[in-house]
Amino acid sequence: MQVLKFKSDKVDTFLGSLFLVTAWASVLLLAALLLFLLLESWPLWSRVGVLSFISGQVWLPLSAVPQIGIAPMLVSTLWVAAGALVLAAPLGLACAAFLAEFAPAPLTAVMRPVLNLLTGIPSVVYGFLGAAVLVRFFEVSFDLPSGESLFAASLVLAIMVLPFIVANSEIALRSVLNDYRHTSLALGVSRPYYVMRILIPAARKGIIASMVLAFGRAAGETMAVLMMAGNTMFMPGSWFNQGEPLPALIALELGSASPGSLHYQALFAAGLVLLVLVILVNILLSSFLLPKGNEVKPF
Amino acid sequence: MMKPRHLLDRLFILSLWIAALIVITILAAIILYLFSKGSSFISLDFILDRPQGSPLGSAGGVMPAIMGTIWLVLLALLAAGFPALFTAIYLNEYGSQRKSSRIMNILLQSMASVPSIITGLFIYALCVVRLGWGISLLAGSMALALMIFPVLVVSIREALRSVDSQTRLAAAALGVSKTYSLRRIILPQAIPGILAAFLLAMGYAAGATAPIMVTAAAIVAPAPQSLFQPVMALPYHLYILFNEHVSMQQAYATALVLLILLLSINALALYLRSWQERKQAG
């Protein structure tokens, strides 16, 4: 067969390996990113210790006796993200069920592209509107000195993640076998019963996946929380307190931390905690929840 | 008299209609509100002028910010484009059956979920500090490139996937080489989808604030002249206008310019994508 080997074989092999190498090199940037955060924050971990860094209540990296703990920021992050999910999940799921089962075809044809389009509104615009309108509204109608709160941030984050929840949940609902529908309709089951008892349980993995993804997005979102959560470093006692989630902390302080200082290292450590949180959620997602080849579209 | 069960069914369907209505109303309200607030402040002068007044930005326009955003986005596309295209081709055309592709998929998903401020943090440490580029256009576009890379790969792969696999099999059966079939058969059919992927990534990069905030953005800067100088950018300009209480009017106008820019890019991308899907189906 040696005779039949043409020049194109060499080109084929070359291109094939080019694609392979590029793909791995690019994807491994993730490892580089993790490694770099670890490297930049390394001295801090040995000095402060993981546990006291995460559970410490005071963030004073610049004082004579520096105290470094990110518990208030970590709790704020979890609180805004979970709050956003609580607000967005029922509405998103109902909207997805509506689009998948009940909406008349012309309405679906309009709603889906509109929702898709809205994912393109940048977070700074949401944050700006939230701070200019929503926060002002809270101040006026509840007579508060400041309308900024974790709740206000959650509200805006909920609106931001809604289109993603709807889109991914709808995909999950639509991927359920049509046989179930035919069988249940043939048995005279009502469509609401079919949706609640058969469709949604059958699609639950994909639905949960869409929620987890939304949680990750909300936890990592910077601009909206930076402009709405209030940026105070106390441990938030309730949803209606102010707080400073981790992304806001990093965005606000990175510019003023001199490279190599304890402050600088602490910010990278905070970034590492945030990243590990989000990636853990993701790995859990891909290894347990999702069946093969049915990965959620992140965008 | 209706049976209670039927009544409940009706209520259930009604509540779903209401949910959908709420979602659409919220989102439509956001856009309409911005238009009603911002449109009266937008003029040709606003788009073409430099920021002026005191505090700076309270009068004048946003031209340097628009130019800064355009440069940031184009450089990011330049840096992320080919790696993303190659990775997508590898995943879809070469390695789709292999176990390593599954690992690569998980890594891509994780990459897509990295918060954009963390991307900024990484580029800050690597480019701004270690490589000594300083707060600069180049560092900002690297941060954006890293951020859009997974988005690009996922949507380019979608475009390749939607090419009819019969043509692949036919080409292979006729002994056409892999390279030839990629160049002459698969890529031409996927071009609209690939363009759409690039447009979507452009929109995503143009609206991102957090990564450039720590790596590239300046409150005031001229239109970009060098790769190693800080630049203005539309989203960061909006943040400053509002957060430093410079001017609400200018902020609304800037937000509207940004929104119109991004919505038109996205609309074009979605149109291209649906055009390819229709062509494939028909």
CSV table of C-alpha atoms in Angstrom, one decimal, chain A:
chain,number,residue,atom,x,y,z
A,1,MET,CA,0.0,0.0,0.0
A,2,GLN,CA,3.1,2.2,0.3
A,3,VAL,CA,2.6,3.2,-3.4
A,4,LEU,CA,-0.8,4.8,-2.6
A,5,LYS,CA,0.5,7.1,0.1
A,6,PHE,CA,0.3,10.6,-1.3
A,7,LYS,CA,1.6,14.0,-0.2
A,8,SER,CA,-1.9,14.7,1.2
A,9,ASP,CA,-1.3,12.1,3.9
A,10,LYS,CA,1.5,14.2,5.3
A,11,VAL,CA,-0.6,17.3,5.3
A,12,ASP,CA,-3.4,15.4,7.0
A,13,THR,CA,-1.1,14.1,9.7
A,14,PHE,CA,0.4,17.6,10.2
A,15,LEU,CA,-2.9,19.3,10.4
A,16,GLY,CA,-4.3,16.6,12.7
A,17,SER,CA,-1.5,17.0,15.2
A,18,LEU,CA,-1.6,20.8,14.9
A,19,PHE,CA,-5.3,20.8,15.9
A,20,LEU,CA,-4.5,18.3,18.7
A,21,VAL,CA,-1.6,20.3,20.1
A,22,THR,CA,-3.5,23.6,19.9
A,23,ALA,CA,-6.5,22.2,21.6
A,24,TRP,CA,-4.6,20.7,24.5
A,25,ALA,CA,-2.4,23.8,24.9
A,26,SER,CA,-5.4,26.1,25.0
A,27,VAL,CA,-7.4,24.0,27.4
A,28,LEU,CA,-4.4,23.5,29.7
A,29,LEU,CA,-4.4,27.3,30.2
A,30,LEU,CA,-6.9,26.5,32.8
A,31,ALA,CA,-4.2,24.6,34.7
A,32,ALA,CA,-1.8,27.5,34.2
A,33,LEU,CA,-4.4,29.8,35.7
A,34,LEU,CA,-5.0,27.6,38.7
A,35,LEU,CA,-1.2,27.2,39.2
A,36,PHE,CA,-0.6,30.9,39.0
A,37,LEU,CA,-3.2,31.8,41.5
A,38,LEU,CA,-1.7,29.2,43.8
A,39,LEU,CA,1.8,30.5,43.2
A,40,GLU,CA,0.9,34.1,43.9
A,41,SER,CA,-1.0,33.3,47.1
A,42,TRP,CA,1.4,30.6,48.3
A,43,PRO,CA,3.2,32.5,51.1
A,44,LEU,CA,-0.1,33.5,52.6
A,45,TRP,CA,-1.4,29.9,52.9
A,46,SER,CA,1.7,28.9,54.9
A,47,ARG,CA,1.5,32.0,57.0
A,48,VAL,CA,-2.2,32.2,57.8
A,49,GLY,CA,-3.5,28.7,57.1
A,50,VAL,CA,-6.4,27.6,55.0
A,51,LEU,CA,-8.9,27.2,57.8
A,52,SER,CA,-8.3,30.5,59.6
A,53,PHE,CA,-8.2,32.3,56.2
A,54,ILE,CA,-11.7,31.0,55.3
A,55,SER,CA,-13.2,31.4,58.7
A,56,GLY,CA,-11.5,34.6,59.7
A,57,GLN,CA,-14.0,37.4,60.3
A,58,VAL,CA,-11.7,40.4,59.9
A,59,TRP,CA,-10.0,41.7,56.7
A,60,LEU,CA,-7.3,44.2,57.7
A,61,PRO,CA,-4.3,43.2,55.5
A,62,LEU,CA,-2.7,46.6,55.7
A,63,SER,CA,-2.7,47.2,59.5
A,64,ALA,CA,0.4,46.8,61.6
A,65,VAL,CA,-0.8,43.5,62.8
A,66,PRO,CA,-2.5,42.2,59.7
A,67,GLN,CA,-5.7,40.2,60.1
A,68,ILE,CA,-6.8,38.3,57.1
A,69,GLY,CA,-10.1,36.4,56.9
A,70,ILE,CA,-12.7,36.2,54.2
A,71,ALA,CA,-15.6,34.7,56.0
A,72,PRO,CA,-17.9,37.8,55.6
A,73,MET,CA,-17.1,38.0,51.9
A,74,LEU,CA,-17.5,34.3,51.3
A,75,VAL,CA,-20.9,34.3,53.1
A,76,SER,CA,-22.0,37.3,51.1
A,77,THR,CA,-21.1,35.5,47.9
A,78,LEU,CA,-23.0,32.4,48.8
A,79,TRP,CA,-25.9,34.5,50.0
A,80,VAL,CA,-26.3,36.6,46.9
A,81,ALA,CA,-25.9,33.6,44.6
A,82,ALA,CA,-28.3,31.4,46.5
A,83,GLY,CA,-30.8,34.3,46.8
A,84,ALA,CA,-30.7,34.9,43.1
A,85,LEU,CA,-31.3,31.2,42.5
A,86,VAL,CA,-34.3,31.2,44.9
A,87,LEU,CA,-35.8,34.1,43.0
A,88,ALA,CA,-35.0,32.9,39.5
A,89,ALA,CA,-35.5,29.2,39.7
A,90,PRO,CA,-39.4,28.9,40.0
A,91,LEU,CA,-40.0,31.6,37.4
A,92,GLY,CA,-37.4,30.1,35.0
A,93,LEU,CA,-38.7,26.6,35.3
A,94,ALA,CA,-42.3,27.7,34.9
A,95,CYS,CA,-41.3,29.7,31.8
A,96,ALA,CA,-39.3,26.7,30.4
A,97,ALA,CA,-42.3,24.4,30.9
A,98,PHE,CA,-44.5,26.9,29.3
A,99,LEU,CA,-42.3,27.2,26.2
A,100,ALA,CA,-41.8,23.4,26.0
A,101,GLU,CA,-45.4,22.3,26.4
A,102,PHE,CA,-48.0,25.0,26.4
A,103,ALA,CA,-46.9,28.0,24.4
A,104,PRO,CA,-48.5,28.4,20.9
A,105,ALA,CA,-45.9,28.0,18.2
A,106,PRO,CA,-45.8,31.7,17.1
A,107,LEU,CA,-45.2,32.8,20.6
A,108,THR,CA,-42.3,30.4,21.1
A,109,ALA,CA,-40.9,31.6,17.8
A,110,VAL,CA,-40.8,35.1,19.2
A,111,MET,CA,-39.9,34.4,22.8
A,112,ARG,CA,-36.9,32.2,22.2
A,113,PRO,CA,-34.8,34.6,20.1
A,114,VAL,CA,-35.8,37.5,22.4
A,115,LEU,CA,-34.5,35.6,25.5
A,116,ASN,CA,-31.4,34.7,23.5
A,117,LEU,CA,-30.8,38.3,22.6
A,118,LEU,CA,-31.2,39.4,26.2
A,119,THR,CA,-28.3,37.2,27.3
A,120,GLY,CA,-26.2,39.8,25.4
A,121,ILE,CA,-27.0,42.6,27.8
A,122,PRO,CA,-23.8,43.1,29.7
A,123,SER,CA,-23.7,42.9,33.5
A,124,VAL,CA,-22.6,46.5,33.9
A,125,VAL,CA,-25.8,47.7,32.3
A,126,TYR,CA,-27.9,45.5,34.7
A,127,GLY,CA,-25.8,46.8,37.6
A,128,PHE,CA,-26.2,50.4,36.5
A,129,LEU,CA,-30.0,50.1,36.1
A,130,GLY,CA,-30.3,48.2,39.3
A,131,ALA,CA,-28.4,50.8,41.3
A,132,ALA,CA,-30.0,53.8,39.6
A,133,VAL,CA,-33.6,52.5,39.7
A,134,LEU,CA,-34.0,49.6,42.2
A,135,VAL,CA,-31.8,50.9,44.9
A,136,ARG,CA,-33.4,54.4,44.7
A,137,PHE,CA,-36.8,52.7,44.8
A,138,PHE,CA,-35.9,50.8,48.1
A,139,GLU,CA,-34.6,54.0,49.6
A,140,VAL,CA,-37.7,56.0,48.8
A,141,SER,CA,-40.4,53.5,49.5
A,142,PHE,CA,-38.9,51.9,52.7
A,143,ASP,CA,-37.3,55.1,53.9
A,144,LEU,CA,-33.9,53.5,54.2
A,145,PRO,CA,-30.6,55.5,54.4
A,146,SER,CA,-29.2,53.2,51.8
A,147,GLY,CA,-31.1,50.9,49.4
A,148,GLU,CA,-28.0,48.8,48.7
A,149,SER,CA,-28.3,45.2,50.1
A,150,LEU,CA,-27.6,41.6,49.3
A,151,PHE,CA,-31.2,41.3,48.4
A,152,ALA,CA,-31.1,44.1,45.8
A,153,ALA,CA,-28.0,42.4,44.3
A,154,SER,CA,-29.8,39.0,44.3
A,155,LEU,CA,-32.8,40.5,42.5
A,156,VAL,CA,-30.6,41.9,39.7
A,157,LEU,CA,-28.6,38.7,39.5
A,158,ALA,CA,-31.8,36.7,39.3
A,159,ILE,CA,-32.9,38.7,36.2
A,160,MET,CA,-29.5,38.2,34.7
A,161,VAL,CA,-29.5,34.4,35.1
A,162,LEU,CA,-33.2,33.9,34.1
A,163,PRO,CA,-32.6,33.6,30.3
A,164,PHE,CA,-29.9,30.9,31.0
A,165,ILE,CA,-32.2,28.9,33.3
A,166,VAL,CA,-35.1,29.1,30.8
A,167,ALA,CA,-32.9,28.1,27.8
A,168,ASN,CA,-31.2,25.2,29.5
A,169,SER,CA,-34.3,23.9,31.3
A,170,GLU,CA,-36.2,24.0,28.1
A,171,ILE,CA,-33.5,22.0,26.4
A,172,ALA,CA,-33.8,19.4,29.2
A,173,LEU,CA,-37.6,19.3,28.9
A,174,ARG,CA,-37.5,18.9,25.2
A,175,SER,CA,-35.0,16.0,25.4
A,176,VAL,CA,-37.5,13.8,27.2
A,177,LEU,CA,-38.8,11.0,25.0
A,178,ASN,CA,-42.0,11.8,23.2
A,179,ASP,CA,-43.2,8.3,23.9
A,180,TYR,CA,-44.0,9.4,27.5
A,181,ARG,CA,-46.3,12.1,26.2
A,182,HIS,CA,-48.1,9.9,23.7
A,183,THR,CA,-48.6,7.2,26.3
A,184,SER,CA,-49.9,9.5,29.0
A,185,LEU,CA,-52.2,11.4,26.6
A,186,ALA,CA,-53.5,8.0,25.4
A,187,LEU,CA,-54.2,7.1,29.0
A,188,GLY,CA,-56.2,10.3,29.4
A,189,VAL,CA,-53.8,12.0,31.8
A,190,SER,CA,-54.2,15.8,31.8
A,191,ARG,CA,-51.4,17.8,30.5
A,192,PRO,CA,-50.6,19.6,33.8
A,193,TYR,CA,-50.4,16.2,35.5
A,194,TYR,CA,-48.2,15.0,32.7
A,195,VAL,CA,-45.9,18.0,33.1
A,196,MET,CA,-45.7,17.9,36.9
A,197,ARG,CA,-45.5,14.1,37.4
A,198,ILE,CA,-43.8,12.8,34.3
A,199,LEU,CA,-42.0,15.5,32.2
A,200,ILE,CA,-40.3,17.5,35.0
A,201,PRO,CA,-39.2,14.4,37.0
A,202,ALA,CA,-37.8,12.8,33.8
A,203,ALA,CA,-35.9,16.0,32.9
A,204,ARG,CA,-34.7,16.7,36.5
A,205,LYS,CA,-31.0,16.1,35.8
A,206,GLY,CA,-30.9,18.7,33.1
A,207,ILE,CA,-33.0,21.1,35.1
A,208,ILE,CA,-30.8,20.8,38.2
A,209,ALA,CA,-27.8,21.2,36.0
A,210,SER,CA,-29.2,24.5,34.6
A,211,MET,CA,-29.8,25.7,38.2
A,212,VAL,CA,-26.3,24.8,39.3
A,213,LEU,CA,-24.8,26.6,36.3
A,214,ALA,CA,-26.9,29.7,37.1
A,215,PHE,CA,-25.6,29.5,40.7
A,216,GLY,CA,-22.0,29.5,39.4
A,217,ARG,CA,-22.6,32.4,37.2
A,218,ALA,CA,-24.2,34.4,40.0
A,219,ALA,CA,-21.4,33.6,42.4
A,220,GLY,CA,-18.8,34.8,40.0
A,221,GLU,CA,-20.6,37.9,38.7
A,222,THR,CA,-18.7,41.1,39.5
A,223,MET,CA,-20.3,44.3,38.3
A,224,ALA,CA,-23.8,43.9,39.5
A,225,VAL,CA,-22.8,43.0,43.1
A,226,LEU,CA,-20.1,45.7,43.0
A,227,MET,CA,-22.7,48.3,42.3
A,228,MET,CA,-25.5,47.0,44.5
A,229,ALA,CA,-24.4,44.9,47.4
A,230,GLY,CA,-23.2,47.9,49.5
A,231,ASN,CA,-19.5,46.9,49.9
A,232,THR,CA,-19.3,46.6,53.7
A,233,MET,CA,-17.0,44.1,55.2
A,234,PHE,CA,-19.2,42.9,58.1
A,235,MET,CA,-20.6,39.4,58.3
A,236,PRO,CA,-24.1,39.7,56.8
A,237,GLY,CA,-26.8,38.7,59.3
A,238,SER,CA,-29.6,38.5,56.8
A,239,TRP,CA,-30.5,38.8,53.2
A,240,PHE,CA,-31.3,42.5,53.7
A,241,ASN,CA,-27.9,43.5,55.1
A,242,GLN,CA,-25.1,44.8,53.1
A,243,GLY,CA,-22.1,42.8,52.1
A,244,GLU,CA,-19.1,42.6,49.8
A,245,PRO,CA,-19.0,39.4,47.7
A,246,LEU,CA,-15.5,38.0,46.8
A,247,PRO,CA,-15.6,39.3,43.1
A,248,ALA,CA,-16.3,42.8,44.3
A,249,LEU,CA,-13.5,42.6,46.9
A,250,ILE,CA,-11.0,41.6,44.2
A,251,ALA,CA,-12.2,44.2,41.7
A,252,LEU,CA,-12.0,47.0,44.3
A,253,GLU,CA,-8.7,46.3,46.0
A,254,LEU,CA,-6.5,44.7,43.3
A,255,GLY,CA,-5.4,48.0,41.9
A,256,SER,CA,-4.1,49.3,45.2
A,257,ALA,CA,-2.3,46.2,46.4
A,258,SER,CA,1.4,46.4,45.7
A,259,PRO,CA,2.6,43.2,44.0
A,260,GLY,CA,4.2,40.7,46.4
A,261,SER,CA,2.7,42.3,49.5
A,262,LEU,CA,0.5,40.4,52.0
A,263,HIS,CA,-2.5,42.3,50.7
A,264,TYR,CA,-1.7,41.1,47.1
A,265,GLN,CA,-1.3,37.5,48.2
A,266,ALA,CA,-4.5,37.7,50.2
A,267,LEU,CA,-6.4,38.9,47.1
A,268,PHE,CA,-5.1,36.0,45.1
A,269,ALA,CA,-6.0,33.6,47.8
A,270,ALA,CA,-9.5,35.0,47.8
A,271,GLY,CA,-9.6,34.5,44.0
A,272,LEU,CA,-8.4,31.0,44.4
A,273,VAL,CA,-11.2,30.2,47.0
A,274,LEU,CA,-13.8,31.7,44.5
A,275,LEU,CA,-12.4,29.7,41.6
A,276,VAL,CA,-12.3,26.4,43.5
A,277,LEU,CA,-15.9,26.9,44.6
A,278,VAL,CA,-17.1,27.5,41.1
A,279,ILE,CA,-15.0,24.7,39.5
A,280,LEU,CA,-16.0,22.2,42.2
A,281,VAL,CA,-19.6,22.9,41.4
A,282,ASN,CA,-18.8,22.4,37.7
A,283,ILE,CA,-17.0,19.1,38.1
A,284,LEU,CA,-19.7,17.8,40.3
A,285,LEU,CA,-22.1,18.8,37.6
A,286,SER,CA,-20.3,17.1,34.7
A,287,SER,CA,-19.4,13.9,36.5
A,288,PHE,CA,-22.6,13.1,38.3
A,289,LEU,CA,-25.6,14.9,36.8
A,290,LEU,CA,-25.1,15.0,33.1
A,291,PRO,CA,-25.4,12.0,30.9
A,292,LYS,CA,-22.7,11.6,28.2
A,293,GLY,CA,-22.9,13.9,25.3
A,294,ASN,CA,-25.7,16.0,26.8
A,295,GLU,CA,-23.6,18.8,28.2
A,296,VAL,CA,-25.3,22.1,29.1
A,297,LYS,CA,-24.6,25.0,26.8
A,298,PRO,CA,-22.7,27.5,28.9
A,299,PHE,CA,-23.8,30.4,26.7
